[in-house]
PDB file of C-alpha atoms in Angstrom:
ATOM      1  CA  MET A   1       0.330  -0.154   0.042  1.00 48.00           C
ATOM      2  CA  SER A   2       1.478   3.548  -1.166  1.00 47.00           C
ATOM      3  CA  PRO A   3       1.352   6.413   1.658  1.00 54.00           C
ATOM      4  CA  ARG A   4      -0.974   8.838   0.929  1.00 52.00           C
ATOM      5  CA  ALA A   5      -0.333  12.365  -0.894  1.00 47.00           C
ATOM      6  CA  PRO A   6      -0.914  14.800   2.008  1.00 54.00           C
ATOM      7  CA  PRO A   7      -4.461  16.999   0.991  1.00 54.00           C
ATOM      8  CA  ALA A   8      -4.030  19.816  -1.293  1.00 51.00           C
ATOM      9  CA  TYR A   9      -5.818  21.760   2.272  1.00 54.00           C
ATOM     10  CA  ARG A  10      -2.850  21.201   4.274  1.00 54.00           C
ATOM     11  CA  CYS A  11      -0.822  24.433   6.134  1.00 56.00           C
ATOM     12  CA  ARG A  12       2.118  25.464   4.096  1.00 68.00           C
ATOM     13  CA  MET A  13       4.021  26.707   6.699  1.00 86.00           C
ATOM     14  CA  ARG A  14       4.269  23.205   8.514  1.00 94.00           C
ATOM     15  CA  LEU A  15       6.968  22.959  11.131  1.00 95.00           C
ATOM     16  CA  ASN A  16       9.855  19.961  10.115  1.00 95.00           C
ATOM     17  CA  ASP A  17      10.069  17.370  12.067  1.00 96.00           C
ATOM     18  CA  LYS A  18      12.801  19.167  13.841  1.00 97.00           C
ATOM     19  CA  LEU A  19      10.989  22.198  15.051  1.00 97.00           C
ATOM     20  CA  GLU A  20       7.969  20.211  15.748  1.00 97.00           C
ATOM     21  CA  GLN A  21       9.872  17.807  18.161  1.00 98.00           C
ATOM     22  CA  ALA A  22      11.901  20.960  19.841  1.00 98.00           C
ATOM     23  CA  PHE A  23       8.769  22.819  19.986  1.00 98.00           C
ATOM     24  CA  ASN A  24       7.018  19.921  22.287  1.00 98.00           C
ATOM     25  CA  ASP A  25      10.088  19.488  24.186  1.00 98.00           C
ATOM     26  CA  GLN A  26       9.451  23.373  25.218  1.00 98.00           C
ATOM     27  CA  ILE A  27       5.663  22.699  25.736  1.00 98.00           C
ATOM     28  CA  THR A  28       6.717  19.675  28.127  1.00 98.00           C
ATOM     29  CA  LEU A  29       8.846  22.525  29.688  1.00 98.00           C
ATOM     30  CA  GLU A  30       6.328  24.605  30.474  1.00 98.00           C
ATOM     31  CA  MET A  31       4.494  22.427  32.158  1.00 98.00           C
ATOM     32  CA  GLN A  32       7.753  21.691  34.230  1.00 97.00           C
ATOM     33  CA  ALA A  33       7.523  25.312  34.965  1.00 97.00           C
ATOM     34  CA  SER A  34       4.315  25.309  36.298  1.00 97.00           C
ATOM     35  CA  ASN A  35       4.699  22.038  38.405  1.00 97.00           C
ATOM     36  CA  VAL A  36       8.289  23.729  39.979  1.00 97.00           C
ATOM     37  CA  TYR A  37       5.998  26.937  40.100  1.00 97.00           C
ATOM     38  CA  ARG A  38       2.919  24.534  42.122  1.00 97.00           C
ATOM     39  CA  GLN A  39       5.288  22.768  44.395  1.00 97.00           C
ATOM     40  CA  LEU A  40       7.328  26.202  45.448  1.00 98.00           C
ATOM     41  CA  ALA A  41       3.423  27.803  46.510  1.00 97.00           C
ATOM     42  CA  ILE A  42       3.132  24.521  48.588  1.00 97.00           C
ATOM     43  CA  GLU A  43       6.122  25.029  50.051  1.00 98.00           C
ATOM     44  CA  LEU A  44       5.696  28.914  50.688  1.00 98.00           C
ATOM     45  CA  ASP A  45       2.359  27.940  52.230  1.00 97.00           C
ATOM     46  CA  ARG A  46       4.291  25.782  54.504  1.00 97.00           C
ATOM     47  CA  LEU A  47       5.978  28.756  55.994  1.00 97.00           C
ATOM     48  CA  ASP A  48       2.990  30.833  56.692  1.00 97.00           C
ATOM     49  CA  LEU A  49       3.598  32.976  53.404  1.00 98.00           C
ATOM     50  CA  GLY A  50       0.435  33.266  51.714  1.00 97.00           C
ATOM     51  CA  GLY A  51       1.151  36.024  50.012  1.00 97.00           C
ATOM     52  CA  MET A  52       4.546  34.739  47.885  1.00 98.00           C
ATOM     53  CA  ALA A  53       2.427  31.364  48.080  1.00 97.00           C
ATOM     54  CA  GLU A  54      -0.446  33.109  46.198  1.00 96.00           C
ATOM     55  CA  TRP A  55       2.165  34.614  43.692  1.00 97.00           C
ATOM     56  CA  MET A  56       3.917  31.504  42.928  1.00 97.00           C
ATOM     57  CA  ARG A  57       0.538  30.040  42.358  1.00 96.00           C
ATOM     58  CA  ALA A  58      -0.173  32.493  39.352  1.00 95.00           C
ATOM     59  CA  GLN A  59       3.084  31.919  38.124  1.00 96.00           C
ATOM     60  CA  SER A  60       2.461  28.423  37.742  1.00 96.00           C
ATOM     61  CA  GLU A  61      -0.761  29.068  36.122  1.00 96.00           C
ATOM     62  CA  GLU A  62       1.188  31.386  33.719  1.00 96.00           C
ATOM     63  CA  GLU A  63       3.389  28.454  32.409  1.00 97.00           C
ATOM     64  CA  ILE A  64       0.589  26.942  31.799  1.00 97.00           C
ATOM     65  CA  LEU A  65      -0.766  29.759  29.426  1.00 97.00           C
ATOM     66  CA  HIS A  66       3.017  29.660  28.062  1.00 97.00           C
ATOM     67  CA  ALA A  67       2.727  26.011  27.123  1.00 98.00           C
ATOM     68  CA  GLU A  68      -0.786  26.994  25.513  1.00 98.00           C
ATOM     69  CA  LYS A  69       0.803  29.411  23.129  1.00 98.00           C
ATOM     70  CA  PHE A  70       3.206  26.957  21.868  1.00 98.00           C
ATOM     71  CA  ILE A  71       0.486  24.569  21.531  1.00 98.00           C
ATOM     72  CA  ASP A  72      -1.640  26.800  19.925  1.00 97.00           C
ATOM     73  CA  HIS A  73       1.161  27.346  17.057  1.00 97.00           C
ATOM     74  CA  LEU A  74       1.578  23.905  16.595  1.00 97.00           C
ATOM     75  CA  ALA A  75      -2.232  23.622  16.044  1.00 96.00           C
ATOM     76  CA  ALA A  76      -2.370  26.697  13.550  1.00 96.00           C
ATOM     77  CA  ARG A  77       0.338  25.562  11.418  1.00 96.00           C
ATOM     78  CA  ASP A  78      -0.730  22.087  11.307  1.00 95.00           C
ATOM     79  CA  ASN A  79       1.652  20.142  13.959  1.00 96.00           C
ATOM     80  CA  HIS A  80       0.791  17.436  16.513  1.00 97.00           C
ATOM     81  CA  ALA A  81       1.397  18.849  19.483  1.00 97.00           C
ATOM     82  CA  LYS A  82       2.426  16.448  22.920  1.00 97.00           C
ATOM     83  CA  ILE A  83       3.767  16.906  26.178  1.00 97.00           C
ATOM     84  CA  GLY A  84       6.085  14.853  27.391  1.00 96.00           C
ATOM     85  CA  ASP A  85       6.884  13.146  30.468  1.00 96.00           C
ATOM     86  CA  VAL A  86       6.903  15.788  32.941  1.00 95.00           C
ATOM     87  CA  PRO A  87       9.231  14.833  35.837  1.00 91.00           C
ATOM     88  CA  GLY A  88       8.411  15.419  39.480  1.00 90.00           C
ATOM     89  CA  VAL A  89       9.651  18.038  41.645  1.00 92.00           C
ATOM     90  CA  ASP A  90      11.230  17.736  44.130  1.00 93.00           C
ATOM     91  CA  VAL A  91      11.579  20.630  46.441  1.00 93.00           C
ATOM     92  CA  THR A  92      11.733  21.321  49.605  1.00 92.00           C
ATOM     93  CA  VAL A  93      12.767  25.204  50.660  1.00 96.00           C
ATOM     94  CA  GLU A  94      13.337  26.863  54.311  1.00 96.00           C
ATOM     95  CA  SER A  95      12.972  29.888  53.978  1.00 97.00           C
ATOM     96  CA  ALA A  96      11.330  32.287  51.157  1.00 97.00           C
ATOM     97  CA  ILE A  97      15.067  33.463  49.830  1.00 97.00           C
ATOM     98  CA  ASP A  98      15.095  29.492  49.074  1.00 97.00           C
ATOM     99  CA  ALA A  99      11.881  29.555  47.019  1.00 98.00           C
ATOM    100  CA  PHE A 100      13.251  32.492  44.909  1.00 98.00           C
ATOM    101  CA  ARG A 101      16.193  31.845  44.212  1.00 98.00           C
ATOM    102  CA  ILE A 102      15.052  28.171  43.074  1.00 98.00           C
ATOM    103  CA  ALA A 103      12.316  30.019  40.900  1.00 98.00           C
ATOM    104  CA  LEU A 104      14.945  31.976  39.321  1.00 98.00           C
ATOM    105  CA  GLU A 105      17.162  28.956  38.342  1.00 97.00           C
ATOM    106  CA  HIS A 106      14.051  27.370  36.554  1.00 96.00           C
ATOM    107  CA  GLU A 107      13.628  30.614  34.702  1.00 97.00           C
ATOM    108  CA  GLU A 108      17.096  30.449  33.864  1.00 98.00           C
ATOM    109  CA  LYS A 109      16.604  26.966  32.260  1.00 97.00           C
ATOM    110  CA  VAL A 110      13.459  28.217  30.237  1.00 97.00           C
ATOM    111  CA  SER A 111      15.241  31.464  28.775  1.00 98.00           C
ATOM    112  CA  SER A 112      18.157  29.159  27.514  1.00 98.00           C
ATOM    113  CA  ALA A 113      15.882  27.051  26.101  1.00 98.00           C
ATOM    114  CA  ILE A 114      14.078  29.433  24.648  1.00 98.00           C
ATOM    115  CA  ARG A 115      16.876  30.601  23.012  1.00 98.00           C
ATOM    116  CA  ASP A 116      17.748  27.293  21.600  1.00 98.00           C
ATOM    117  CA  LEU A 117      14.784  27.317  20.503  1.00 98.00           C
ATOM    118  CA  TRP A 118      14.944  30.881  18.298  1.00 98.00           C
ATOM    119  CA  ASN A 119      18.336  29.601  17.413  1.00 98.00           C
ATOM    120  CA  LEU A 120      17.164  26.111  15.847  1.00 98.00           C
ATOM    121  CA  ALA A 121      14.454  28.395  14.207  1.00 97.00           C
ATOM    122  CA  ALA A 122      16.188  30.501  12.531  1.00 97.00           C
ATOM    123  CA  ASP A 123      18.659  27.882  11.432  1.00 97.00           C
ATOM    124  CA  GLU A 124      15.866  26.439   9.655  1.00 96.00           C
ATOM    125  CA  ARG A 125      14.689  29.300   8.251  1.00 96.00           C
ATOM    126  CA  ASP A 126      11.420  29.268   9.567  1.00 96.00           C
ATOM    127  CA  VAL A 127      10.251  33.084   9.861  1.00 95.00           C
ATOM    128  CA  ASP A 128       6.239  32.217  10.644  1.00 95.00           C
ATOM    129  CA  SER A 129       7.681  31.262  14.549  1.00 96.00           C
ATOM    130  CA  ARG A 130      10.000  34.430  14.705  1.00 96.00           C
ATOM    131  CA  PRO A 131       6.853  36.377  16.434  1.00 97.00           C
ATOM    132  CA  LEU A 132       5.855  34.005  19.080  1.00 98.00           C
ATOM    133  CA  LEU A 133      10.047  33.532  20.219  1.00 98.00           C
ATOM    134  CA  ASP A 134      10.543  37.491  20.159  1.00 98.00           C
ATOM    135  CA  TRP A 135       7.508  37.706  22.166  1.00 98.00           C
ATOM    136  CA  PHE A 136       8.988  34.809  24.538  1.00 98.00           C
ATOM    137  CA  VAL A 137      12.496  36.347  24.617  1.00 98.00           C
ATOM    138  CA  ASN A 138      10.845  39.540  25.592  1.00 97.00           C
ATOM    139  CA  GLU A 139       8.509  37.500  28.337  1.00 96.00           C
ATOM    140  CA  GLN A 140      11.536  35.719  29.759  1.00 97.00           C
ATOM    141  CA  ILE A 141      13.256  39.086  30.363  1.00 97.00           C
ATOM    142  CA  GLU A 142      10.319  40.440  32.231  1.00 96.00           C
ATOM    143  CA  GLU A 143      10.397  37.195  34.339  1.00 96.00           C
ATOM    144  CA  GLU A 144      14.342  37.241  35.050  1.00 98.00           C
ATOM    145  CA  ASP A 145      14.142  40.547  36.434  1.00 97.00           C
ATOM    146  CA  THR A 146      10.886  40.415  38.097  1.00 97.00           C
ATOM    147  CA  VAL A 147      12.567  37.098  40.408  1.00 98.00           C
ATOM    148  CA  ARG A 148      16.151  38.800  40.832  1.00 98.00           C
ATOM    149  CA  GLY A 149      14.244  42.238  42.213  1.00 97.00           C
ATOM    150  CA  ILE A 150      12.404  39.945  44.905  1.00 97.00           C
ATOM    151  CA  ILE A 151      15.627  37.991  45.633  1.00 98.00           C
ATOM    152  CA  GLY A 152      17.115  40.953  46.026  1.00 98.00           C
ATOM    153  CA  ARG A 153      15.003  42.932  48.461  1.00 97.00           C
ATOM    154  CA  LEU A 154      14.809  39.477  50.777  1.00 97.00           C
ATOM    155  CA  GLU A 155      18.696  39.774  50.380  1.00 97.00           C
ATOM    156  CA  LEU A 156      18.124  43.481  51.474  1.00 97.00           C
ATOM    157  CA  ILE A 157      15.876  42.733  54.255  1.00 95.00           C
ATOM    158  CA  ASP A 158      18.742  39.620  55.664  1.00 93.00           C
ATOM    159  CA  GLY A 159      15.964  37.438  57.219  1.00 90.00           C
ATOM    160  CA  ASP A 160      14.187  40.401  59.060  1.00 94.00           C
ATOM    161  CA  GLY A 161      10.539  39.063  59.973  1.00 93.00           C
ATOM    162  CA  ASN A 162       8.933  42.479  59.290  1.00 95.00           C
ATOM    163  CA  GLY A 163      10.534  42.483  56.376  1.00 94.00           C
ATOM    164  CA  ILE A 164       9.576  39.296  55.031  1.00 96.00           C
ATOM    165  CA  LEU A 165       6.336  39.967  55.995  1.00 95.00           C
ATOM    166  CA  ARG A 166       5.987  43.207  54.088  1.00 95.00           C
ATOM    167  CA  ILE A 167       6.937  41.803  50.911  1.00 95.00           C
ATOM    168  CA  ASP A 168       4.836  38.827  51.625  1.00 95.00           C
ATOM    169  CA  GLY A 169       1.824  41.383  51.446  1.00 95.00           C
ATOM    170  CA  GLU A 170       3.252  43.232  48.375  1.00 94.00           C
ATOM    171  CA  LEU A 171       3.053  39.851  46.133  1.00 95.00           C
ATOM    172  CA  SER A 172      -0.412  39.375  47.798  1.00 90.00           C
ATOM    173  CA  ALA A 173      -1.519  42.458  46.874  1.00 81.00           C
ATOM    174  CA  ARG A 174       0.237  42.507  43.307  1.00 65.00           C
ATOM    175  CA  ASN A 175      -1.346  39.255  42.569  1.00 55.00           C
ATOM    176  CA  ALA A 176      -4.605  40.156  42.879  1.00 50.00           C
ATOM    177  CA  GLN A 177      -4.432  43.905  40.850  1.00 47.00           C
ATOM    178  CA  VAL A 178      -2.943  41.469  37.916  1.00 46.00           C
ATOM    179  CA  THR A 179      -6.051  39.137  38.084  1.00 42.00           C
ATOM    180  CA  GLU A 180      -8.751  41.631  38.620  1.00 36.00           C
TER     181      GLU A 180
END
């Protein structure tokens, strides 16, 4: 039996197999990032830092939206989006600064993957991915800057309980403004 020719209506902007796999890998990484943030929220709740935990939960939801952007891009280009195996999260924190350092480490991992994906798309001459990937490059700059700013403030207060509670309250209030 000979293979069928693709229907004439198939998308001409389809990603090649190499890019499709790379985009699917990014989807999986975004889902992993969501789980990291969700676990950090659990850890911060355990430390009675509800505002910071709420901030982490919002970040977890945002990572799912990021995965959805990649899924939608693949679907729009007649590719098959797949979520790969998402590894479990083995994280325990003893302080707020530990949680945000872990968050920054994971954001840096995601940023590196986005840059690699951007470069692969350029190498493959896939200009149709450029707007999406440019958006993600800018998003990652913002994400890392935000987390670094929180870490900087936590370093300034050097474990002072009043300072930690103030930042906890600010992160809770900021999150309420974003969701309204």
